[in-house]
Coordinates of C-alpha atoms and ligand atoms in Angstrom, one line a residue:
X1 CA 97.2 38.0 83.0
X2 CA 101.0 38.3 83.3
X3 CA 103.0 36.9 80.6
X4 CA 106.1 35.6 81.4
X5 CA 108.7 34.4 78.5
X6 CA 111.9 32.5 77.7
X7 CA 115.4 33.6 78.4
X8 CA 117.2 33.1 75.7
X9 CA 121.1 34.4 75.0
X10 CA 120.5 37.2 77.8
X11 CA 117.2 38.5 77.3
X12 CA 113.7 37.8 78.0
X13 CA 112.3 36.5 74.7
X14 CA 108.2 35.9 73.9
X15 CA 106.5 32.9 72.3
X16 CA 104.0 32.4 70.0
X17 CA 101.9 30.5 72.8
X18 CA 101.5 30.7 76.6
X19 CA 100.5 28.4 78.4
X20 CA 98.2 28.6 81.7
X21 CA 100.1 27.6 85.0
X22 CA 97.0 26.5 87.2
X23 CA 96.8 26.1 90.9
X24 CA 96.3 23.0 91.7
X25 CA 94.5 23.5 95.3
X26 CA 91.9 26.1 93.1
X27 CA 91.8 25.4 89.8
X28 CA 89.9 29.0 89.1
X29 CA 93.3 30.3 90.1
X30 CA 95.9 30.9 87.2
X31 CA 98.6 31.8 88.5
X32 CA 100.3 33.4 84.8
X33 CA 100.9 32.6 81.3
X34 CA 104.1 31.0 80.6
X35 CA 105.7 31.0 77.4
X36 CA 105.8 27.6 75.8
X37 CA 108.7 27.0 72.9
X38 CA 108.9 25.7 69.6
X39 CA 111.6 24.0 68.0
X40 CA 112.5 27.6 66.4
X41 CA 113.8 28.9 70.1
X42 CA 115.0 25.6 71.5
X43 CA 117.2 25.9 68.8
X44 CA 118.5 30.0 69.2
X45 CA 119.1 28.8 73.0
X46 CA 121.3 25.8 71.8
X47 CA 123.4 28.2 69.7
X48 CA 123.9 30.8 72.5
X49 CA 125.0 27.8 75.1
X50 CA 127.3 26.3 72.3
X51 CA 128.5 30.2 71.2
X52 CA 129.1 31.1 75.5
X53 CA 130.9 28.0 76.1
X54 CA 134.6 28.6 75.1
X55 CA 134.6 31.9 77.4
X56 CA 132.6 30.2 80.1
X57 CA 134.7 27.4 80.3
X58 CA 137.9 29.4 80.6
X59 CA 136.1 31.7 83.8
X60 CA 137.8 31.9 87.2
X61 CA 137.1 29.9 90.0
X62 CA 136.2 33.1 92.1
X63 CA 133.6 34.3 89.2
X64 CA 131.6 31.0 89.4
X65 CA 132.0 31.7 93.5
X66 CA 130.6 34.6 93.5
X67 CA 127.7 34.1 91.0
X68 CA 126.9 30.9 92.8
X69 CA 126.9 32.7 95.7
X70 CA 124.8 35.7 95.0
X71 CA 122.2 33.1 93.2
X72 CA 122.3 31.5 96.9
X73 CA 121.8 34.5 98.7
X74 CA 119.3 35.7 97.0
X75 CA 117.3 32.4 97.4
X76 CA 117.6 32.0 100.9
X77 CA 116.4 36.5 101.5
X78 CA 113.1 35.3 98.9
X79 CA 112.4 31.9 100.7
X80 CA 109.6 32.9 102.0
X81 CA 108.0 34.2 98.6
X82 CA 109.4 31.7 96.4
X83 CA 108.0 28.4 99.1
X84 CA 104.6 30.2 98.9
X85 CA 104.5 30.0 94.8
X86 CA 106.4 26.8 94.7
X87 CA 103.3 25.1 97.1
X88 CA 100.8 27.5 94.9
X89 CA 101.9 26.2 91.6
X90 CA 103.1 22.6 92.9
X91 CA 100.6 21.5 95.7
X92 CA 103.0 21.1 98.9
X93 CA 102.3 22.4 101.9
X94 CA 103.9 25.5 102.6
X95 CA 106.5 24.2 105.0
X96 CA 107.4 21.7 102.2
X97 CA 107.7 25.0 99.4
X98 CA 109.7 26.8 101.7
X99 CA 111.9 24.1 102.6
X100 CA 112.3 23.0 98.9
X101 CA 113.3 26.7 98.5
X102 CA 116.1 26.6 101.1
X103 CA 117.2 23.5 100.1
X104 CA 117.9 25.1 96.4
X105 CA 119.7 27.5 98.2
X106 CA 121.9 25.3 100.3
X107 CA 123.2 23.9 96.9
X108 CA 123.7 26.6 95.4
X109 CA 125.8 27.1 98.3
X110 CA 127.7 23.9 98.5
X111 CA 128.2 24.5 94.7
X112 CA 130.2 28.2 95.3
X113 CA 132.6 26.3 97.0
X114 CA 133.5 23.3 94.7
X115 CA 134.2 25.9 92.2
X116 CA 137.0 26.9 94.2
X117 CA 137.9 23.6 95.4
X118 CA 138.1 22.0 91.6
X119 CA 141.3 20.8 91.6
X120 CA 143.3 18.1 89.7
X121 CA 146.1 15.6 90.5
X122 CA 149.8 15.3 89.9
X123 CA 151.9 12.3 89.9
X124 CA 155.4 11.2 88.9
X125 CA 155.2 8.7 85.4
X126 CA 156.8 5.0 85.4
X127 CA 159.2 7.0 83.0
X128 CA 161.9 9.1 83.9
X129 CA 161.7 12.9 83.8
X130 CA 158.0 12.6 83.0
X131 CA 155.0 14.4 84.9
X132 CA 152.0 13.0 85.0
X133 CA 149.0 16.0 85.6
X134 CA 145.0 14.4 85.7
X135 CA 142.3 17.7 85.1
X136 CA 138.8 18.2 84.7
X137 CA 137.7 20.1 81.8
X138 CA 133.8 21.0 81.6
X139 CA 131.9 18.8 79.1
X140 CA 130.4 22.0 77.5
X141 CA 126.9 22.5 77.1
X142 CA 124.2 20.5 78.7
X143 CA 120.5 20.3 78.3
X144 CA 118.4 20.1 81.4
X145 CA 115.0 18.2 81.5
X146 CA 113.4 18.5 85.0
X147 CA 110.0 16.9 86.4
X148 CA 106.9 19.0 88.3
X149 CA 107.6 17.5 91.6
X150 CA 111.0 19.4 92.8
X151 CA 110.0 22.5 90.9
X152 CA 113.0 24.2 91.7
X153 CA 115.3 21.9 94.3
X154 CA 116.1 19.1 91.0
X155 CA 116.6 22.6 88.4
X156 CA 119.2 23.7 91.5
X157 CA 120.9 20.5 91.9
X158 CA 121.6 20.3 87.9
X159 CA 122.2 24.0 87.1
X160 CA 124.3 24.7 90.1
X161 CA 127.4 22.1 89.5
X162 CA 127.1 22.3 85.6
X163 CA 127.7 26.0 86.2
X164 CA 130.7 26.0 89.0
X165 CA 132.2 23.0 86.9
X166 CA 132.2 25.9 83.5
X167 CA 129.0 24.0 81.4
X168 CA 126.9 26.4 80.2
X169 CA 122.9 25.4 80.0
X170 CA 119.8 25.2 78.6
X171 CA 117.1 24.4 81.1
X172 CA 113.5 22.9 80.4
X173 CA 111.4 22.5 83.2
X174 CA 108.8 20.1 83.4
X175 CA 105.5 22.0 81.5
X176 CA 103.0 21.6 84.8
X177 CA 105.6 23.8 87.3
X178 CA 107.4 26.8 85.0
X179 CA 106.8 29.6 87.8
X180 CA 109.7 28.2 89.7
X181 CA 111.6 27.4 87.7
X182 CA 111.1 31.4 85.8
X183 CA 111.8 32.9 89.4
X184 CA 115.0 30.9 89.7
X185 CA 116.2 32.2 86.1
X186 CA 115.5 35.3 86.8
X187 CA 117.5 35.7 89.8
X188 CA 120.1 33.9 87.8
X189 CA 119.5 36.8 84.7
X190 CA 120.8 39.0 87.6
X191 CA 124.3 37.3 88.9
X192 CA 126.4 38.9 86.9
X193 CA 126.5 35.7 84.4
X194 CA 127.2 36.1 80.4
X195 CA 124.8 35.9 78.1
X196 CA 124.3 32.6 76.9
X197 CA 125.2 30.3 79.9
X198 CA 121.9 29.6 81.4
X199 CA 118.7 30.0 78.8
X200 CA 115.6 28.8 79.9
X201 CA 113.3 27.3 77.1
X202 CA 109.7 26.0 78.9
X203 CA 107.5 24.5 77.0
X204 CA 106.3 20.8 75.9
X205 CA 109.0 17.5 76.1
X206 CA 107.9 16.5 72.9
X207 CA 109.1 19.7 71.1
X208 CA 111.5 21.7 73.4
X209 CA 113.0 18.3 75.3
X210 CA 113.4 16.3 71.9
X211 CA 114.7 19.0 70.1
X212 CA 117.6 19.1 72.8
X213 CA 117.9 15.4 73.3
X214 CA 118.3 15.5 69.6
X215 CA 121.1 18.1 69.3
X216 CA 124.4 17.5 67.8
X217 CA 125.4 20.6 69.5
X218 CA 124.5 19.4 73.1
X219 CA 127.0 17.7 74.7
X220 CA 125.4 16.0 77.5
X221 CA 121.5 15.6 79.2
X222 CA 120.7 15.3 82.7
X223 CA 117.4 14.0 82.7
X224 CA 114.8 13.8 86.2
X225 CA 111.4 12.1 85.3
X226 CA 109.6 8.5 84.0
X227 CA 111.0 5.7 83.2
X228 CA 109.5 5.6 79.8
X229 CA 110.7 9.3 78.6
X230 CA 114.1 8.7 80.4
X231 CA 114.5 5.5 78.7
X232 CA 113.5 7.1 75.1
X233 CA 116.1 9.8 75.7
X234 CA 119.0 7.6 76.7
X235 CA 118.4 5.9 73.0
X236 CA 118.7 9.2 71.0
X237 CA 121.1 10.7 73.5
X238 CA 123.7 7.7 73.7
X239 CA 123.2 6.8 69.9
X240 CA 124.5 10.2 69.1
X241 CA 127.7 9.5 71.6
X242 CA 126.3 12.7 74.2
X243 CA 126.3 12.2 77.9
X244 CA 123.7 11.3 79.6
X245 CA 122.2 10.9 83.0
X246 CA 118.8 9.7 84.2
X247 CA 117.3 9.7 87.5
X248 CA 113.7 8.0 87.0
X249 CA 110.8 6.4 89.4
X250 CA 111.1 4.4 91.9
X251 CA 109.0 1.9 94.2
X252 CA 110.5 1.9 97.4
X253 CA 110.3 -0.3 100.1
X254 CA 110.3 0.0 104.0
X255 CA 110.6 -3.3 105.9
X256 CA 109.5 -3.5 109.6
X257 CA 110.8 -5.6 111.8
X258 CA 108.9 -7.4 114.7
X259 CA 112.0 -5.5 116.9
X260 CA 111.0 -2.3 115.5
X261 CA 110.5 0.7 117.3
X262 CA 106.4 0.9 116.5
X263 CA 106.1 5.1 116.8
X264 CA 109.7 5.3 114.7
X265 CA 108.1 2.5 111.8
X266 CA 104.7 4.6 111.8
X267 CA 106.2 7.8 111.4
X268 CA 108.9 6.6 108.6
X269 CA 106.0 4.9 106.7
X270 CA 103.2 7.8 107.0
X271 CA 106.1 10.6 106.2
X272 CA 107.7 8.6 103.8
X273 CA 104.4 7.4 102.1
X274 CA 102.4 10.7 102.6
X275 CA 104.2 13.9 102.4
X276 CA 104.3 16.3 99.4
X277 CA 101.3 14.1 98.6
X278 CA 103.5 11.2 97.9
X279 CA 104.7 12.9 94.7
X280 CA 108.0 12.4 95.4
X281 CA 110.9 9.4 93.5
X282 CA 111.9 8.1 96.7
X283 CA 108.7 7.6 98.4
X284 CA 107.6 5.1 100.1
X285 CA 105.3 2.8 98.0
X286 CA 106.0 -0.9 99.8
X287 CA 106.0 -0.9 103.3
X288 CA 107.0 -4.9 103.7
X289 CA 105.9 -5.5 107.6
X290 CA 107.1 -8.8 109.6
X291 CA 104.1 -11.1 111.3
X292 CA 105.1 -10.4 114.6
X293 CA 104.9 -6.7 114.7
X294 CA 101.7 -6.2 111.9
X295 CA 98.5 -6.0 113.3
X296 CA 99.7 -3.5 115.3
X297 CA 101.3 -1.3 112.7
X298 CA 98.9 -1.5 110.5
X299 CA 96.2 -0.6 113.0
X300 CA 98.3 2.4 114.1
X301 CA 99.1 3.6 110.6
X302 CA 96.0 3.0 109.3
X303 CA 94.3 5.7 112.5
X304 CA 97.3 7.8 111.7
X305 CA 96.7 7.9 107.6
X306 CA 93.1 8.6 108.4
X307 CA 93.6 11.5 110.7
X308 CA 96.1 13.6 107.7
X309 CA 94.5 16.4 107.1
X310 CA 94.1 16.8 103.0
X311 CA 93.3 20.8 102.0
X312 CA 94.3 23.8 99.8
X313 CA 98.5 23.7 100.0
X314 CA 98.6 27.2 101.3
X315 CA 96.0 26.2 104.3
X316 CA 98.5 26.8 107.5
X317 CA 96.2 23.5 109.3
X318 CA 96.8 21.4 105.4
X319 CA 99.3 18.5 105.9
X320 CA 99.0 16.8 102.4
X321 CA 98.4 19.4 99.9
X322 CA 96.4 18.2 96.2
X323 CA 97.6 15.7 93.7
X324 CA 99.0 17.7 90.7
X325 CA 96.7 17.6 88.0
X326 CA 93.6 15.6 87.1
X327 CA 95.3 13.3 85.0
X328 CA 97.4 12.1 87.6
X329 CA 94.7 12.0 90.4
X330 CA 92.7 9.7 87.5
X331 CA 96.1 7.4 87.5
X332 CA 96.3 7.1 91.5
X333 CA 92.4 6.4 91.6
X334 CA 92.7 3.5 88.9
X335 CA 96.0 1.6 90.8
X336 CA 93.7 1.7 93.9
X337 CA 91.1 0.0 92.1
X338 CA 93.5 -2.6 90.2
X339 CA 94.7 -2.9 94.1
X340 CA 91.5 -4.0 95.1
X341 CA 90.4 -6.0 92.0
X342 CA 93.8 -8.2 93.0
X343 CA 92.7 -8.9 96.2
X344 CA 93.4 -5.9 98.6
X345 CA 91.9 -4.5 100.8
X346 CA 91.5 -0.8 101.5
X347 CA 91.4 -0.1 104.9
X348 CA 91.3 3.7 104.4
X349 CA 91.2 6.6 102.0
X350 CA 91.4 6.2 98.7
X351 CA 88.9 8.5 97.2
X352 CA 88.8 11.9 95.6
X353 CA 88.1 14.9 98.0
X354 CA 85.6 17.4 97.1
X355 CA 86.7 20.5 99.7
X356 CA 85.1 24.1 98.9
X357 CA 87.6 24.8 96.7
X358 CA 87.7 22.9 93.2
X359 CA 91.1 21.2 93.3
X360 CA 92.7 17.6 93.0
X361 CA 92.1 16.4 96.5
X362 CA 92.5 13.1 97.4
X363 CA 92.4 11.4 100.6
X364 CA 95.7 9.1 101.5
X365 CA 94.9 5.6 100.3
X366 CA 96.4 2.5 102.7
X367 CA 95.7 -1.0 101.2
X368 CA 96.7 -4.0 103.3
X369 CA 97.0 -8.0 102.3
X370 CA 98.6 -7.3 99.0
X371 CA 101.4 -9.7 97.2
X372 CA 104.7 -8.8 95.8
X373 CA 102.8 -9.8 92.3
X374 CA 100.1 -7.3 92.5
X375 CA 100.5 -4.3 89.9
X376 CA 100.2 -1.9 93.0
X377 CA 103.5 -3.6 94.0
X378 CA 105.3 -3.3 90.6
X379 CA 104.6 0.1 89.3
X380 CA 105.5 3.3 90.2
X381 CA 102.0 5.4 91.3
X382 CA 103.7 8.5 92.3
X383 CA 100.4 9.5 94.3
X384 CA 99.4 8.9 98.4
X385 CA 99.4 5.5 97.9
X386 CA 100.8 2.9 100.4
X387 CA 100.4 -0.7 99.9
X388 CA 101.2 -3.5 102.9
X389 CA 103.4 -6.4 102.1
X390 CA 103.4 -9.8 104.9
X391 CA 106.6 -11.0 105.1
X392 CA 106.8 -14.3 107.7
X393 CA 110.8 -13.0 108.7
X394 CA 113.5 -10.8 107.9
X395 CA 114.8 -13.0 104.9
X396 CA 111.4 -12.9 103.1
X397 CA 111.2 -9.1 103.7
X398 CA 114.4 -8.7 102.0
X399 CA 113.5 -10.9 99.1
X400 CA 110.4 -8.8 98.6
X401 CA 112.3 -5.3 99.1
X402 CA 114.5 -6.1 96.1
X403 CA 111.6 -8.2 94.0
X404 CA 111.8 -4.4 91.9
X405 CA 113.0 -3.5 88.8
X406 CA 113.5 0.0 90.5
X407 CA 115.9 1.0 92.8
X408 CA 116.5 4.2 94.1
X409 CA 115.9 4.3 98.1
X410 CA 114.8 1.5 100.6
X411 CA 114.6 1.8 104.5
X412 CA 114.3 -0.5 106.9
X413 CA 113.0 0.0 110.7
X414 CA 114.4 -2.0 113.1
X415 CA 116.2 -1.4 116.6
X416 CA 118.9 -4.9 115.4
X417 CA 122.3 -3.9 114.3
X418 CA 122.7 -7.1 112.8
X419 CA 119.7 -6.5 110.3
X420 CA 120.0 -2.9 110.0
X421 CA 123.7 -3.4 108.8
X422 CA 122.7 -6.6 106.9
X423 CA 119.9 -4.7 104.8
X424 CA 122.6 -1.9 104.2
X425 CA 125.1 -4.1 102.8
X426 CA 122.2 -6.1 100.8
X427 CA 119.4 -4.1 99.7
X428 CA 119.9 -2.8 95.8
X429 CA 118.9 0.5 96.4
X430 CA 121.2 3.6 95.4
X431 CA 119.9 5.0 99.0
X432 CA 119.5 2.8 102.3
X433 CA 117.7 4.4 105.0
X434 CA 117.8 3.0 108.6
X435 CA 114.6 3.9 111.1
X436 CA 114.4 7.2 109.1
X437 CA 111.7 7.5 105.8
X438 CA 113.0 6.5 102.1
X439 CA 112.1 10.2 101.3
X440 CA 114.6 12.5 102.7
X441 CA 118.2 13.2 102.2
X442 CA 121.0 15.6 102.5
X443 CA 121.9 17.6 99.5
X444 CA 126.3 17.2 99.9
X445 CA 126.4 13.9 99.3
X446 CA 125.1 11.9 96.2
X447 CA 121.9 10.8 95.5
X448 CA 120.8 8.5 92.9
X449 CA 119.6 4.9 91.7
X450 CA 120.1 1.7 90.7
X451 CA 118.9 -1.3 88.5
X452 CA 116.2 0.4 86.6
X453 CA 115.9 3.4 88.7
X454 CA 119.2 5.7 87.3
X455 CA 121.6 5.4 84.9
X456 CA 124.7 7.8 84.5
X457 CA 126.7 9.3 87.3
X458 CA 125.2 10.4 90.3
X459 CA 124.1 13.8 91.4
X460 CA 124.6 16.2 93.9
X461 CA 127.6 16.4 96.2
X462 CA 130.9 16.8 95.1
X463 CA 130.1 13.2 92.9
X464 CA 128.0 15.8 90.6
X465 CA 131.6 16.2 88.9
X466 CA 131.8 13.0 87.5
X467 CA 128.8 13.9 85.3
X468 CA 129.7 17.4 84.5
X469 CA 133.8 17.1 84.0
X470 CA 135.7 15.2 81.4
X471 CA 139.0 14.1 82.8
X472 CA 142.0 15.1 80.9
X473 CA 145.4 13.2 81.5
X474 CA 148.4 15.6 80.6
X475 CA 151.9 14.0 80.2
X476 CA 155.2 16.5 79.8
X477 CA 158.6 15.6 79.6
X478 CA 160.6 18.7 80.5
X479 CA 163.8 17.6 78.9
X480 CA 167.6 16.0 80.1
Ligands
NAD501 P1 107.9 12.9 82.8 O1 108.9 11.9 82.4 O2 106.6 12.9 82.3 O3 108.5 14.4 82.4 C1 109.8 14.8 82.8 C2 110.3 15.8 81.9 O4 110.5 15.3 80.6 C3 109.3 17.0 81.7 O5 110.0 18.2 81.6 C4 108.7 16.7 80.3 O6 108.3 17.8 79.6 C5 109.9 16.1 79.6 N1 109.6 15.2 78.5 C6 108.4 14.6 78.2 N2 108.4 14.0 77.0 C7 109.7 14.2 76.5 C8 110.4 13.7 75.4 N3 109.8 12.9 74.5 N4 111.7 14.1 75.2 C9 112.3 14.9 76.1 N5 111.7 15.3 77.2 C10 110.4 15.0 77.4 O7 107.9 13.0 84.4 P2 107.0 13.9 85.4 O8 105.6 13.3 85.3 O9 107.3 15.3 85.1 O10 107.7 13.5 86.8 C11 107.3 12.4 87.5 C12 108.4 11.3 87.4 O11 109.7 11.8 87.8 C13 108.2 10.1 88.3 O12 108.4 8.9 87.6 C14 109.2 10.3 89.4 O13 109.6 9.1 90.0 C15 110.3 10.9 88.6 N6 111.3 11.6 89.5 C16 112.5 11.0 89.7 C17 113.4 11.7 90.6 C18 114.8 11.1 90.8 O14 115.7 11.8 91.1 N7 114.9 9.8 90.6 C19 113.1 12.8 91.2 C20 111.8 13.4 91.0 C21 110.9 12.8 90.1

């Protein structure tokens, strides 16, 4: 079995342990051992990102270009390769890996340019013969904590701007996903970067993520994952004055209006629901669906959630690959069953999958005539879960959408102007979608939460500086 270790200051360093990195659409299938940290190398990588950070701070515009760029490129020539481990290690369907893949590479992209297009502000002072000159500076280094479910799209969208804003890194991915995340360091081992600006330390959050979170010598965290963890790190990180920024769960609504477009409001919910398993922050968990309009919806949506075909990620007929692990199939299986103990009523799916492989299958679960109250409509599943919410009008519909404590993306489906520009302006999500899913978004412009969703500056887009710059106000005075 192929061994695959850390990257550490430049050079590929082993572990102690390796862990397995199972496939979860054939659990006989180990796809390699991955090296798993202790506090021992967390720290060396921490010392080579503080000892590269003067030099990388103080790099060119064009050398951040073209390492960005060459990290891009190669991306996009291996798309093919990388998607097909991606949905082997993750679960998504092959066109879901791939496109994950390309979407890394489009930031990567995007991210070669801001280097070059960093630029500050001048202005004349309310005093006389005085300049006023506003910079960015990098913050230094940063420690990266990523989640399984965007195995290598959220590692992109944090290393890519900390790099072409001069931070130098050290990455943990999420223990459940380290293939992609390896691949995408090693490409980056190759781009002509120093030693010591990108280190990748994989291993367990409680070890290799607290040991970071805990650093004097990190300067800021960029955190993707639970609420609980996120929330744990923001009271060490912030106690200790670093930056930090969360992006956590979410439980997303979709309202349907009676003046919907019915095929539009079906597709939204069984995309936005459904796809990548439903393993995804801005999924839609709520789907909030006026009288007028829901008998036939949910008669449509329940014949289309039936009909998804559930099989081995890699399967070219599969459209929703496994659930990633057992534990988490376990969790999805119990919030159907506290769905039902409430009063629901599942009207299809639901249950565990036993296909020829052994993997963690699970059939789409769609459970009507449930109340805003219910657990299933206050807690993030992060599985193929979809409960429906009766709402008598548009007002009660809204009410419900933001009866959350989350709030990352909402959508609404409805073919009004006046409502669709009334939810915009209303609902307290950090993303409104209108007649398109909650899942979904473009990767130039920022994403991020709300209420107890985010916290910290957004990401992506050129709005990824505000996390990854410190501004710097210079005053001179040139003399009579
Ligand atoms: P998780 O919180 O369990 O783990 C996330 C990361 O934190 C992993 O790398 C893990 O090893 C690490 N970690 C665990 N304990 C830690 C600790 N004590 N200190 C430091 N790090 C620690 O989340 P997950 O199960 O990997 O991912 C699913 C969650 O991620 C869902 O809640 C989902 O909504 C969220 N998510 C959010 C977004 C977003 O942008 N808002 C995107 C994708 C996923």
């Amino acid at each position: 079995m192929t061994k695959f270790n850390n990257f550490i200051n430049g050079e590929w360093i082993p572990a102690d342990r390796y862990i397995p990195n199972i496939n979860p659409s054939d659990i006989s299938d180990v796809i390699g051992e991955y090296a798993s940290a202790d506090e021992v190398a967390t720290r060396e990588a921490i010392a080579a990102a503080r000892a590269a950070a003067e030099s990388w701070a103080h790099s060119t515009p064009q050398e951040r270009f073209n390492i960005l760029d060459f990290i891009a490129t190669e991306i996009f020539a291996r798309a093919d390769e990388l998607g097909e481990l991606l949905s082997r290690e993750e679960g998504k369907t092959l066109p879901e890996g791939k496109g994950e893949v390309l979407r890394a590479g489009q930031i990567f992209k995007f991210f070669a340019g801001e280097a070059l297009r960093l630029s500050g502000e001048t202005g004349a002072s309310v005093r006389p013969g005085v300049d006023v000159e506003i910079t960015r500076e990098p913050v230094g280094v940063i420690g990266m904590i990523t989640p399984w479910n965007f195995p290598i799209a959220i590692p992109a969208w944090k290393i890519a701007p900390a790099l072409a804003y001069g931070n130098t890194v050290i990455f943990k991915p999420a223990e459940l996903v380290p293939a992609s995340a390896w691949s995408l360091v090693e490409i980056i081992s190759r781009s002509g970067l120093p030693r010591g600006v990108v280190n990748l330390v994989m291993g367990p959050g409680r070890v290799v993520g607290e040991t970071l979170v805990s650093s004097e010598q990190v300067d800021g965290i960029s955190f993707t994952g639970s609420v609980a963890i996120g929330h744990r790190i923001r009271a060490t990180a912030a106690a200790r004055g670093a930056r930090v920024q969360l992006e956590m769960g979410g439980k997303n609504p979709l309202v349907v209006l009676d003046d919907a477009d019915l095929d539009v409001a079906v597709n939204c919910a069984l995309q936005g629901a459904f796809y990548s398993t439903g393993q995804r922050c801005t999924a839609s968990s709520r789907l909030i669906v006026t009288e007028g309009i829901y008998e036939a919806f949910v008669e449509k949506l329940t014949a289309a959630t039936a009909a998804l075909k559930v099989g081995d990620a890699r399967d070219a007929t599969t459209q929703i690959g496994p659930v990633i692990d057992e534990k988490q199939l376990q969790s999805n299986l119990e919030y159907v069953e506290s769905a039902i103990r409430e009063g629901g009523t599942l009207v299809c799916g639901g249950q565990r999958l036993d296909l020829e492989k052994r993997g963690y299958y699970m059939q789409p679960a769609l459970i009507t005539d449930t109340t805003p109250d219910m657990r299933i409509n206050r807690e993030e599943v992060f599985g193929p879960v979809a409960s429906v919410i009766r709402a008598a009008d548009y007002d009660e519909a809204l009410t419900v959408a933001n009866d959350t404590e989350f709030g990352l993306s909402s959508g609404i489906c409805t073919t009004s102007l006046k409502y669709a520009r009334d939810f915009k302006r209303k609902s307290q999500a950090g993303m409104v979608m209108v007649n398109l899913p909650t899942a979904g978004v473009d990767y130039h412009v920022p994403f991020g939460g709300r209420k107890g969703s985010s916290y910290g500056p957004r990401e992506q887009g050129a709005y990824a500086r505000e996390f990854y710059t410190i501004v710097k106000t210079s005053y001179v005075w040139a003399g009579e």
